[in-house]
Coordinates of C-alpha atoms (C1' of nucleotides) in Angstrom, one line a residue:
Chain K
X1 CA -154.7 -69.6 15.7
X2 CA -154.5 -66.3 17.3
X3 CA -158.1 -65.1 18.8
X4 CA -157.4 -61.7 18.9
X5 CA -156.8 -61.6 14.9
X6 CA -159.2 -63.7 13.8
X7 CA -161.7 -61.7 15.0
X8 CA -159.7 -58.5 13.8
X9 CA -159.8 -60.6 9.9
X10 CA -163.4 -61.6 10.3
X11 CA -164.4 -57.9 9.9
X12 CA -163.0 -57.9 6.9
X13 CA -166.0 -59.7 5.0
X14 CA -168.3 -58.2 7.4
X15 CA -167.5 -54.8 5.9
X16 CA -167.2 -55.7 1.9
X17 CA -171.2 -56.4 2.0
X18 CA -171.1 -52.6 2.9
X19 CA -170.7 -50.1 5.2
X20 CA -171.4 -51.0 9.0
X21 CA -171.1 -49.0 12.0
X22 CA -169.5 -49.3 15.2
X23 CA -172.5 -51.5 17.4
X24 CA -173.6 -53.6 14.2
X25 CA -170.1 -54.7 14.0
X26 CA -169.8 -56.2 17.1
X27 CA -172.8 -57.6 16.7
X28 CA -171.9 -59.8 14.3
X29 CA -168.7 -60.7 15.5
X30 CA -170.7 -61.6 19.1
X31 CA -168.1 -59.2 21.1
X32 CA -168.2 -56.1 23.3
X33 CA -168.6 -52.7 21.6
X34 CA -165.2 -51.4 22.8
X35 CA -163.2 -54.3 21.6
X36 CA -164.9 -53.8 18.3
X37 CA -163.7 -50.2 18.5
X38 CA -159.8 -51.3 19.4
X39 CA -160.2 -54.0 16.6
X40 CA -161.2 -51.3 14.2
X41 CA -159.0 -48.7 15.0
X42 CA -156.1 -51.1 14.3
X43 CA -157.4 -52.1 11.4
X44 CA -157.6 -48.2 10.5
X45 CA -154.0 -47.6 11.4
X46 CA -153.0 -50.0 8.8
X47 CA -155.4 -48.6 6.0
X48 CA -157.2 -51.1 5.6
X49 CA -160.6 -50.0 6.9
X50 CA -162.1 -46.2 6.1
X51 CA -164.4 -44.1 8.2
X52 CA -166.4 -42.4 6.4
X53 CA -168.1 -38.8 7.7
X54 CA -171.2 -40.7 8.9
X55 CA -169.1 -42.7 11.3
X56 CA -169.3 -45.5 9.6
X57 CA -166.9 -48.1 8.7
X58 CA -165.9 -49.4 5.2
X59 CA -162.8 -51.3 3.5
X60 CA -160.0 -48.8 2.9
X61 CA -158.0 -48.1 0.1
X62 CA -154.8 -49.4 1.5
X63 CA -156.6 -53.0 0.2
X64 CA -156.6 -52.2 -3.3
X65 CA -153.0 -50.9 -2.9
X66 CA -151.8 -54.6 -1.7
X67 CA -154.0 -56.2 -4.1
X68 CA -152.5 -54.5 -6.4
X69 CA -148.6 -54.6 -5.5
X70 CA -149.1 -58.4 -5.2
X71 CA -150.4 -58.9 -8.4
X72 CA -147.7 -57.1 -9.9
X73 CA -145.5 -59.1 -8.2
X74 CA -146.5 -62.5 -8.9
X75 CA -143.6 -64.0 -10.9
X76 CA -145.6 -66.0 -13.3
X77 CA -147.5 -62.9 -14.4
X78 CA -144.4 -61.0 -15.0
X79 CA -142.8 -63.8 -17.0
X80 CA -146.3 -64.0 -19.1
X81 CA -146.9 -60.8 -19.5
X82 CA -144.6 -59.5 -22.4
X83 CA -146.0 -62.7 -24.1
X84 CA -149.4 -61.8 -23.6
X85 CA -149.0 -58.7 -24.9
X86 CA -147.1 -60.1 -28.1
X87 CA -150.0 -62.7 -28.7
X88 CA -152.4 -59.6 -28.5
X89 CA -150.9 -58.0 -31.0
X90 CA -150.8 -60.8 -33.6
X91 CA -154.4 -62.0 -33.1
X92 CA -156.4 -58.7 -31.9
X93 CA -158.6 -60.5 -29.6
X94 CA -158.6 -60.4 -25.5
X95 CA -155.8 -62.2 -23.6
X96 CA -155.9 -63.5 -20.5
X97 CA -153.6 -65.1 -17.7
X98 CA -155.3 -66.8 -14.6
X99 CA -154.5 -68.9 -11.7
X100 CA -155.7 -71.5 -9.0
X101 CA -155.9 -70.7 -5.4
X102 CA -157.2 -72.2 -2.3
X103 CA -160.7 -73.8 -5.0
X104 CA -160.7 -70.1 -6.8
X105 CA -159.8 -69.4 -10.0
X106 CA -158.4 -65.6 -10.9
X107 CA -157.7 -63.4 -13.4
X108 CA -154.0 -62.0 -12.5
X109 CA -153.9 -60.3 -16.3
X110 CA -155.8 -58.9 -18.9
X111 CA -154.2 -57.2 -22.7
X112 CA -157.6 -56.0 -23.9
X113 CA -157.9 -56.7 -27.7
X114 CA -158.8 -54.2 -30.4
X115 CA -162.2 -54.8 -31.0
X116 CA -164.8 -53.1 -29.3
X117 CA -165.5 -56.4 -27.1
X118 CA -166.9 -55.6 -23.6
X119 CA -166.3 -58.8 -21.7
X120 CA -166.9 -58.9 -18.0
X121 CA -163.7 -59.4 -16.4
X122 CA -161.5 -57.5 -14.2
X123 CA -158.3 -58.8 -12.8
X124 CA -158.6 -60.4 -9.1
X125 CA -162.0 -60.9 -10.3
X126 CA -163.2 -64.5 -9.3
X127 CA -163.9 -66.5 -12.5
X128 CA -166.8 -68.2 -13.2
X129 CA -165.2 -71.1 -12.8
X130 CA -167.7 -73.9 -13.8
X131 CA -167.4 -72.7 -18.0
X132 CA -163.8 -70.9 -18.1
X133 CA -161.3 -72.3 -20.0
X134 CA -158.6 -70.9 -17.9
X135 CA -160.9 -72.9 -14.8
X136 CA -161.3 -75.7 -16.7
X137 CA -157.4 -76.1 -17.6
X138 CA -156.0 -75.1 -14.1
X139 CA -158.5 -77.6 -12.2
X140 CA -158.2 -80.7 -14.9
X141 CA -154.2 -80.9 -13.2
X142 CA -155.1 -81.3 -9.5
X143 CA -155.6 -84.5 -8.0
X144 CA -157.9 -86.6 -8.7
X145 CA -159.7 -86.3 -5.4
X146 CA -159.4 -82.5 -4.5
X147 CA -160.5 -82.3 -8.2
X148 CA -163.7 -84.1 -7.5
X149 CA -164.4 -82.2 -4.1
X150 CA -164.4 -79.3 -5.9
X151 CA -166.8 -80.2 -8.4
X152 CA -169.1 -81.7 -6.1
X153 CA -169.4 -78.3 -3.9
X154 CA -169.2 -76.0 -6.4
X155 CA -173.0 -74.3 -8.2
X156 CA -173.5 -74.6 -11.7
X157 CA -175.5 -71.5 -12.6
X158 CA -176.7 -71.7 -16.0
X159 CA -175.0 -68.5 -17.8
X160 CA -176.6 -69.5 -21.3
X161 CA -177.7 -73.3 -22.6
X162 CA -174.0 -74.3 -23.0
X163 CA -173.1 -73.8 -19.5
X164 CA -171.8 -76.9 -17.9
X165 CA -175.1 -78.3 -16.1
X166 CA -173.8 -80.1 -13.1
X167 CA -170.3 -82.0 -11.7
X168 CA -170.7 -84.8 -13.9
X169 CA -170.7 -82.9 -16.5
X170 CA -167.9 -80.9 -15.7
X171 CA -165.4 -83.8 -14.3
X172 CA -166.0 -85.6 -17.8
X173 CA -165.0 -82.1 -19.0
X174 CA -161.8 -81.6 -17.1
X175 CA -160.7 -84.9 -17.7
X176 CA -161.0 -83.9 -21.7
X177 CA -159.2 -80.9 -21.1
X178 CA -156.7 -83.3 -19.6
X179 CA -156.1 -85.4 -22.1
X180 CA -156.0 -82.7 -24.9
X181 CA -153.9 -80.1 -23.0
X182 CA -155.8 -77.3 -24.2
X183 CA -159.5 -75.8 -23.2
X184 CA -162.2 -74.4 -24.7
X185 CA -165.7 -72.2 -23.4
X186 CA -168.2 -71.8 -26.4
X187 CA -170.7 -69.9 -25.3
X188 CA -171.0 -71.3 -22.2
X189 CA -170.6 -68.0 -19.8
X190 CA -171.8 -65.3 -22.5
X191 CA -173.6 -66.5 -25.5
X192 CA -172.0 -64.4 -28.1
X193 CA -168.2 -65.3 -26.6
X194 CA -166.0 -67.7 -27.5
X195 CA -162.7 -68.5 -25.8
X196 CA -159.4 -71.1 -26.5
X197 CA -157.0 -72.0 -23.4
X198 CA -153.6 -73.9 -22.8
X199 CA -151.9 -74.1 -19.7
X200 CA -148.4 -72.8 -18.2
X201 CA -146.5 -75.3 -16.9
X202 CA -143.9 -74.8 -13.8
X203 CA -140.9 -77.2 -13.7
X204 CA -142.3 -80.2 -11.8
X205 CA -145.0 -80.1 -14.9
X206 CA -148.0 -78.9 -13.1
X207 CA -149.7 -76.8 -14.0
X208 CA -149.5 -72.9 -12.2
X209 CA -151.7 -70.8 -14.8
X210 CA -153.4 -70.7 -17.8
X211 CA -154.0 -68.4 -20.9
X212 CA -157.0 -67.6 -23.0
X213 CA -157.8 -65.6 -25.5
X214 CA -161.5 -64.6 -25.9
X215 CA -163.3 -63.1 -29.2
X216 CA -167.4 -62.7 -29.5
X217 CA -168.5 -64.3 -32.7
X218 CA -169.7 -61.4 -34.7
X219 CA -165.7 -61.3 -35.5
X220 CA -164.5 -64.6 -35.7
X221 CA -166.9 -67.6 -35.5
X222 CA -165.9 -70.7 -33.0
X223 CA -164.2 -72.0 -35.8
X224 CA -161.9 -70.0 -37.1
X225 CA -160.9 -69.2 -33.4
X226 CA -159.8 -72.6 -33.0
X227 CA -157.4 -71.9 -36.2
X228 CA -155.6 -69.9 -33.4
X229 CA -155.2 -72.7 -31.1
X230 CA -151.5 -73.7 -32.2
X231 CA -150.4 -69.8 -32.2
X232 CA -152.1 -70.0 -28.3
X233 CA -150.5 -73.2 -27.0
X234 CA -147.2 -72.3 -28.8
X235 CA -147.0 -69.2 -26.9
X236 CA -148.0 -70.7 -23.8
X237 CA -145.2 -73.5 -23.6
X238 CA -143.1 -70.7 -24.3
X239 CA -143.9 -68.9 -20.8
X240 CA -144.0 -72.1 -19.1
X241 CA -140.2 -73.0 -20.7
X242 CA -138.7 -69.4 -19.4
X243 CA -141.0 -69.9 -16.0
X244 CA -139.7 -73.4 -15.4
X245 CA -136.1 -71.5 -15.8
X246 CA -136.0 -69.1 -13.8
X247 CA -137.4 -70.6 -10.9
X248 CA -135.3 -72.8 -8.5
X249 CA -136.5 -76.1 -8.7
X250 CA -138.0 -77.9 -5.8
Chain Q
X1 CA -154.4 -50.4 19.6
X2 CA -154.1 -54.0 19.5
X3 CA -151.0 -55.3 19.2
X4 CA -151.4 -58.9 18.0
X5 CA -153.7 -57.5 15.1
X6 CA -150.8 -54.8 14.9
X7 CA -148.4 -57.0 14.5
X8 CA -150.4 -59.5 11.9
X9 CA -151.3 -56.6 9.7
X10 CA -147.9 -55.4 9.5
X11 CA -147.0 -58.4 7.9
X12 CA -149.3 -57.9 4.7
X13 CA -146.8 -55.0 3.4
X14 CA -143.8 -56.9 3.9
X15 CA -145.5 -59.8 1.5
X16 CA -146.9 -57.2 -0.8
X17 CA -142.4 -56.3 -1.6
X18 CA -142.6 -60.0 -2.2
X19 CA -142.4 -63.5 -0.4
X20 CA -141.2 -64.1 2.2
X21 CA -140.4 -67.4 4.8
X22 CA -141.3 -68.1 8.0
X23 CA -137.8 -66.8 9.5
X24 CA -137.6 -63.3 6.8
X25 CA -141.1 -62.2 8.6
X26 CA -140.2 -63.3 11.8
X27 CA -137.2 -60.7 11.6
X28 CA -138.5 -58.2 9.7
X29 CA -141.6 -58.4 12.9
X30 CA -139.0 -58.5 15.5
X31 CA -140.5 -61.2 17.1
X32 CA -140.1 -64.9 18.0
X33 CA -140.9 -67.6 14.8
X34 CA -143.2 -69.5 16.4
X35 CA -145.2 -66.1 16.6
X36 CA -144.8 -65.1 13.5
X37 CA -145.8 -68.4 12.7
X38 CA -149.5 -68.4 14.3
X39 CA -149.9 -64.7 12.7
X40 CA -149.7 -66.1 9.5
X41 CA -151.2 -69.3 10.1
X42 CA -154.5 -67.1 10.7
X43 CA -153.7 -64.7 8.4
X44 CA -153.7 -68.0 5.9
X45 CA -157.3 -69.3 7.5
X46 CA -158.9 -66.2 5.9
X47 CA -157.0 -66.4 2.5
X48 CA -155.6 -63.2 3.0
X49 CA -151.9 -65.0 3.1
X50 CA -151.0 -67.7 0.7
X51 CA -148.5 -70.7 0.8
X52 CA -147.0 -71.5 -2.4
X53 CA -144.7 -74.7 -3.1
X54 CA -141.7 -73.7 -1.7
X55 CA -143.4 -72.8 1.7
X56 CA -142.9 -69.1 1.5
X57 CA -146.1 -67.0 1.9
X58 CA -147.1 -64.0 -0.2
X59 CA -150.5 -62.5 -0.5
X60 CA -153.3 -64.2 -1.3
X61 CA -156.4 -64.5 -3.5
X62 CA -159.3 -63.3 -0.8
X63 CA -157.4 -60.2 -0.5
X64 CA -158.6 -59.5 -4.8
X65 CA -161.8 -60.7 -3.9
X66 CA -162.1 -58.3 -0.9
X67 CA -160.8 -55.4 -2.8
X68 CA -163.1 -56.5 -5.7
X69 CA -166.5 -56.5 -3.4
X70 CA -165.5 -53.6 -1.8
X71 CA -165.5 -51.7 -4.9
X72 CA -168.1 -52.6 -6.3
X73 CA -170.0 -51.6 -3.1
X74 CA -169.3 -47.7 -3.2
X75 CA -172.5 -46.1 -3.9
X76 CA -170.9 -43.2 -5.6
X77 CA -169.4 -45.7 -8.3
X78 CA -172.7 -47.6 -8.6
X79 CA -174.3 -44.3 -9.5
X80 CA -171.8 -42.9 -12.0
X81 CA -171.3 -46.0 -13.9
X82 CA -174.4 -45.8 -16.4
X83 CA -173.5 -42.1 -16.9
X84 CA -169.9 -42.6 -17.5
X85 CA -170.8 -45.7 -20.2
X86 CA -173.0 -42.9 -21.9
X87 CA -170.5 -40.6 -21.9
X88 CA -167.6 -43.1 -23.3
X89 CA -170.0 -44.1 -25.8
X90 CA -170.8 -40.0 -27.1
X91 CA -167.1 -39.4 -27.1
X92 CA -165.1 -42.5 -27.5
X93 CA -162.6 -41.9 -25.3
X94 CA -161.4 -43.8 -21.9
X95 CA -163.3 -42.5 -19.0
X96 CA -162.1 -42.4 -14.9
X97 CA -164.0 -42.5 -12.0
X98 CA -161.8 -41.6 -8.6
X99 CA -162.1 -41.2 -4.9
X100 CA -159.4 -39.6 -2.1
X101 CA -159.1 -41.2 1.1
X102 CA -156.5 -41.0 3.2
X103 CA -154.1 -39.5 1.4
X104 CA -154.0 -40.9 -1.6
X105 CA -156.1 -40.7 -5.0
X106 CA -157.6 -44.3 -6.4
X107 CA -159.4 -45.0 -9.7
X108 CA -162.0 -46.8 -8.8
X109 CA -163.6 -47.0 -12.1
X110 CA -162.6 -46.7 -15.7
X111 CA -164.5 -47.4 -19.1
X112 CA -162.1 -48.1 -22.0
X113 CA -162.1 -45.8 -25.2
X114 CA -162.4 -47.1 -28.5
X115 CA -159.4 -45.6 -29.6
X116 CA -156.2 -48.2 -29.2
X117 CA -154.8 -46.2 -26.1
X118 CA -152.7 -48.1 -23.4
X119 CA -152.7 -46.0 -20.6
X120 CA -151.3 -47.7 -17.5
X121 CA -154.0 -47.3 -14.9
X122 CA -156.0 -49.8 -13.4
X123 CA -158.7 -49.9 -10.7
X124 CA -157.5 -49.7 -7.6
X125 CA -154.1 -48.0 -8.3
X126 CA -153.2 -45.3 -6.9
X127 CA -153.2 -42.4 -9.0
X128 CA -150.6 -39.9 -10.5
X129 CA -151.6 -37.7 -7.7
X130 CA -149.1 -34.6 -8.5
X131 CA -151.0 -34.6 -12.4
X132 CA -154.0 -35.9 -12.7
X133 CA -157.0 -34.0 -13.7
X134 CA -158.7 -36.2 -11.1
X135 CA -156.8 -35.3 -8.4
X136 CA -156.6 -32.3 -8.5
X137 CA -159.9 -32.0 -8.3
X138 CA -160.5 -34.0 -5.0
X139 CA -157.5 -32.5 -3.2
X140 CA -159.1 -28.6 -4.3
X141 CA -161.3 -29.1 -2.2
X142 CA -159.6 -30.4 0.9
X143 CA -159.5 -27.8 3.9
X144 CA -156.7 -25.4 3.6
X145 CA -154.6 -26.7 6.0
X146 CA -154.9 -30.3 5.2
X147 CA -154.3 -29.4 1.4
X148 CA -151.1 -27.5 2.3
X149 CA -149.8 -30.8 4.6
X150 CA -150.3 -32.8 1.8
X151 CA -148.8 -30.6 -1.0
X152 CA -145.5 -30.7 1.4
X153 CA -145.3 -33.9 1.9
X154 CA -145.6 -35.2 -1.4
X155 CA -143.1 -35.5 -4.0
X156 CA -143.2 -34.4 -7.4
X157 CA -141.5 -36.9 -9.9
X158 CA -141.2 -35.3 -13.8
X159 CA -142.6 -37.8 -15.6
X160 CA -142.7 -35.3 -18.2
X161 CA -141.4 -31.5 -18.7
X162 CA -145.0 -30.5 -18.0
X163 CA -145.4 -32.4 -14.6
X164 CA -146.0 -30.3 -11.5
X165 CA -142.4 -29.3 -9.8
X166 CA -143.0 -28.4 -6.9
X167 CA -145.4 -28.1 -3.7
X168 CA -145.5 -24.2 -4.6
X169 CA -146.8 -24.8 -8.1
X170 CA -149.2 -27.5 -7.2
X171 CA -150.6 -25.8 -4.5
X172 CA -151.6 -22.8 -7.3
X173 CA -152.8 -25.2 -9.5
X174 CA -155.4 -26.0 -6.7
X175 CA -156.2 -22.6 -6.3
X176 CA -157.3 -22.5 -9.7
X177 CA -158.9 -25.8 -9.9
X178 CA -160.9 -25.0 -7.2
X179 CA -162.0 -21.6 -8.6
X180 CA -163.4 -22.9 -12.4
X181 CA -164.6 -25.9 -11.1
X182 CA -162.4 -28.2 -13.3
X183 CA -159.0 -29.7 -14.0
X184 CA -156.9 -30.4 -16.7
X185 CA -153.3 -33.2 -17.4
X186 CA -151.9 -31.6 -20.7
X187 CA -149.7 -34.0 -21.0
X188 CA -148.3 -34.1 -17.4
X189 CA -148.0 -37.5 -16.9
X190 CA -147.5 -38.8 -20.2
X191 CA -146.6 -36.3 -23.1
X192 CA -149.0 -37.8 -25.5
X193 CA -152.2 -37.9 -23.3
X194 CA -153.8 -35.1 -22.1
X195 CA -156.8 -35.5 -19.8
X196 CA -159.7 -33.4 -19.1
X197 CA -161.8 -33.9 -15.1
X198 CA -164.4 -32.3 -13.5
X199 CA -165.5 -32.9 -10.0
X200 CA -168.9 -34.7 -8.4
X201 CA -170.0 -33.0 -5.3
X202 CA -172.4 -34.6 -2.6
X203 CA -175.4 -32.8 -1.0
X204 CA -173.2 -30.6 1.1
X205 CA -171.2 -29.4 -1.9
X206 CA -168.2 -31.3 -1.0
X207 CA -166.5 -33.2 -3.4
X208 CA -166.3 -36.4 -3.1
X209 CA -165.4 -38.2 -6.1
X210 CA -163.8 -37.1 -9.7
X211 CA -164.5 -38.0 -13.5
X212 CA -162.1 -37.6 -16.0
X213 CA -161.7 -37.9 -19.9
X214 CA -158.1 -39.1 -21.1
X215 CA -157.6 -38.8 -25.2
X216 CA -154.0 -39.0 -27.2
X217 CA -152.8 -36.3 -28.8
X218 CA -152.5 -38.2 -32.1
X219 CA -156.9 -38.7 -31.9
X220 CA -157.4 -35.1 -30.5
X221 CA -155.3 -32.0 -29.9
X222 CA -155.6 -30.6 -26.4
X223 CA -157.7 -27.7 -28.1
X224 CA -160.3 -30.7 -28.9
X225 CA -160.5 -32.1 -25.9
X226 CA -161.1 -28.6 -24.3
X227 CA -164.2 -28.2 -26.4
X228 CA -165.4 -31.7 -24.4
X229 CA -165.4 -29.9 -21.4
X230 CA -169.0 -28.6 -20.8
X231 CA -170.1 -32.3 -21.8
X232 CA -168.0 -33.8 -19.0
X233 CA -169.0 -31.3 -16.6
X234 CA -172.8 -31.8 -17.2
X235 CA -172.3 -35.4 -16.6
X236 CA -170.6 -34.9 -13.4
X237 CA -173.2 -32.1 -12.4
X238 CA -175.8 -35.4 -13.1
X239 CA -174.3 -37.4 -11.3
X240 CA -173.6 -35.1 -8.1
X241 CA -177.9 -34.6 -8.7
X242 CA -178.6 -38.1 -8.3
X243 CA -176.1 -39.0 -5.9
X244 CA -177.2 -36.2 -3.9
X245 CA -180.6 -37.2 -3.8
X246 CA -180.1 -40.9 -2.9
X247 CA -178.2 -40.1 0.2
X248 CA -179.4 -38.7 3.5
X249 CA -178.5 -35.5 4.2
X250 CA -176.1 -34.9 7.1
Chain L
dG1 C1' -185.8 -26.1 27.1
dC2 C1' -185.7 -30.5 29.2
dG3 C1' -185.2 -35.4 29.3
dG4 C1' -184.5 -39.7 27.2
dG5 C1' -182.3 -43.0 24.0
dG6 C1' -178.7 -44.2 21.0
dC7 C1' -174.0 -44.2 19.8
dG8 C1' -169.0 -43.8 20.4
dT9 C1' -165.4 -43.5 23.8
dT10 C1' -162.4 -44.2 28.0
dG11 C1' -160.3 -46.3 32.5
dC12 C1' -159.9 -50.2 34.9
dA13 C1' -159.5 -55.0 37.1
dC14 C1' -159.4 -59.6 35.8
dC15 C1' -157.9 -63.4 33.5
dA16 C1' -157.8 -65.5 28.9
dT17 C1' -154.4 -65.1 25.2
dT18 C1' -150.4 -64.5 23.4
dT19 C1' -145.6 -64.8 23.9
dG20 C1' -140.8 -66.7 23.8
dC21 C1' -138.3 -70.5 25.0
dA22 C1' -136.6 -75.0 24.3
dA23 C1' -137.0 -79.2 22.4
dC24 C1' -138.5 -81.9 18.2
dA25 C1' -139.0 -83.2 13.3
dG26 C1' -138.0 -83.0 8.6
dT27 C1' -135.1 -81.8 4.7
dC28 C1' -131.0 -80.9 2.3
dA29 C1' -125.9 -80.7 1.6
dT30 C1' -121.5 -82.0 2.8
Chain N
dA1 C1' -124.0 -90.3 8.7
dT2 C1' -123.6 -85.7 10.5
dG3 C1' -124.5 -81.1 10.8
dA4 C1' -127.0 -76.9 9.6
dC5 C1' -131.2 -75.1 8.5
dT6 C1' -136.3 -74.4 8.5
dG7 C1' -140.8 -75.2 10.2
dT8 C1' -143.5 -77.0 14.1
dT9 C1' -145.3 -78.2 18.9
dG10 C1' -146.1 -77.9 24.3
dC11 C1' -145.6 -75.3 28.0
dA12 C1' -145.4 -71.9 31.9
dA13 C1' -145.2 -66.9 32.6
dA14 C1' -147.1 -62.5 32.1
dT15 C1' -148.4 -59.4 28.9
dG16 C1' -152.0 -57.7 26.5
dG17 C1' -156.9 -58.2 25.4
dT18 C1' -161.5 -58.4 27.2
dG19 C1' -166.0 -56.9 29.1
dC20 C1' -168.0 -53.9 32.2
dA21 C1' -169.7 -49.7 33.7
dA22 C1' -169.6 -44.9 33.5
dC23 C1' -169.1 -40.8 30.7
dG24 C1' -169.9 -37.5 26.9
dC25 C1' -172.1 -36.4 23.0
dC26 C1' -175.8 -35.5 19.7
dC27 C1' -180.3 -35.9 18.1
dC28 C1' -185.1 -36.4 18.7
dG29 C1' -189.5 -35.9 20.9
dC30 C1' -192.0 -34.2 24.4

DNA sequence: GCGGGGCGTTGCACCATTTGCAACAGTCAT
DNA sequence: ATGACTGTTGCAAATGGTGCAACGCCCCGC
């Protein structure tokens, strides 16, 4: 692993907490002030770090620009989203398309619905990953070990009274989620919010994302939402049937 | 300017076209594999590089979550917000909040209208910058010179007959942006939405961030809109109070 | 107006880090 | 099996990064 780099990257995180300046950066990266300053002005070159008139440093906008070309590029999003956008239509509510990565769960896609729902999501917005469907579906296919190391190390904040409380909890969850092939979060991360799940397959069968669509009950209550389930996994197997296509298989 | 960290950063871009293996970056770098290699071995230690499947490496999550914190930690964003939800809610229509840096023009905040509009922006894109209300409001008030250097080096796509043609024309368009203080897209981006923006200037008058108000033509005629105006300019003038007044003076 | 402290910046000499090479390992296709 | 391809490792050479010390600058207090 390249030295030189890794301290360049380690600024990174330093600076998304806010705006530092020159000798509190190299501070907390425990180097000199001018290799700070070289590490910095590299990372300026390249757009990804901003001056700002008071001299200090802050992410740059070239960040967002990557973020947002590799979202657009991800294939699984592209495949989903005409789909999404189709399954928006017929039901009204939210739609949205997550995946795994590296024990995070993202939103890569988002079709807002028609009703004036305010939910807090954003895409390449973590998830709260403990009550998601989309969190629950994508973690219920990993191994059974890495599954379990995840549980054990993640928090379990208590959003409303039907958050999941703790790992055990949630493994016994998963594994439901599992068995079924669909997901479900009622209430658990906003109290008026109710959201249905399935997963998109790739062509080895695992899963590589999942969908959700997500309606506050002064529309529809948990139970008519369910009536949508079919119409949901339906249109999920059909992303995961034209993804498994078009992909070489491995 | 450090060349490892040169050399590692480079190789973000090149994955944001797409992914890549080890021996396509190696190339496109013009340096050995094994090099190339240890770049993006670190590069994948802080998440900002991902490994799918098939071994090939294209961006990864932390670079979202970066972009996402970073964001979210821009004073003059965490300041407009509440007024730009009021203002959404009095007038029902989707609502920007932008910054320039750099040379280029980014939403970095938006509030949906209740109408059913699909406009394609998104936090963090870069915007329209030829046509938007919003930026032509931040680059107004660029120096002279730098405005001009811009201007020519930009170019001016017709996404519409009434896009901006040319350098000349946008560079009068400025002028007069500059002059009354506010900025209007009649339909130069897309023919059916017209956009109304005025700026939000720090304690020493500069401006450093833009507000617009974006409306179909089918909901309101352009004449409508217009009459919106001194609403969305007294919200900008309180926010340019307030975010005056939190910052120290320089 | 003068002097001190803080911050960012530059040139330089040393040596740690990175580099490319060459050889190895694994996978797939013929 | 054999060959071609890709990713990976150990190593010796030297390039490129590092910390130091000195400088310039601005602001503040005396």
């Amino acid at each position: 692993m390249s030295q030189t780099v890794d301290r360049a990257l380690s600024i990174l995180p330093l600076l998304a907490q806010g705006p530092a300046d020159l000798g509190q950066v190299a501070d907390r990266l425990g180097v000199h002030k001018s290799t700070a300053l070289r590490l910095l002005r590299t990372l300026h070159d390249h757009g990804l770090v901003y001056r700002q008139q008071d001299q200090r440093y802050r992410l740059g906008a070239r960040l967002f620009a990557l973020a947002q070309e590799a979202v657009e590029n991800l294939d699984v999003r592209e495949i989903a989203h005409p789909h999404l956008v189709t399954l928006n239509e017929q039901i009204g509510h939210t739609v949205h398309l997550a995946v795994y990565e590296e024990s995070e769960v993202l939103y890569i896609d988002k079709v807002e619905g028609r009703y004036p729902v305010r939910m807090y999501s954003r895409i390449g917005k973590p998830v709260a990953i403990t009550v998601a469907a989309v969190a629950k579906l994508l973690l219920a296919d990993l191994p059974e070990h890495e599954r379990r190391a995840i549980a054990e190390k993640l928090d379990y904040p208590m959003y409303t009274s039907r958050s999941t409380p703790n790992a055990a909890a949630f493994l016994k969850e998963l594994a439901a989620v599992r068995d079924q092939g669909w997901a479900t979060d009622l209430g658990g991360h906003e109290e008026s919010i109710n959201c249905i799940g399935a997963p998109i397959r790739g062509a080895a069968g695992r899963v590589v994302a999942a969908m959700s669509v997500s309606a506050p009950n002064v529309v529809v209550t948990a139970e008519e939402l369910l009536t949508l389930l079919p119409l949901v996994r339906r249109t999920a197997d059909a992303v995961s049937r034209e993804y498994s296509g078009s992909v070489t298989p491995h």
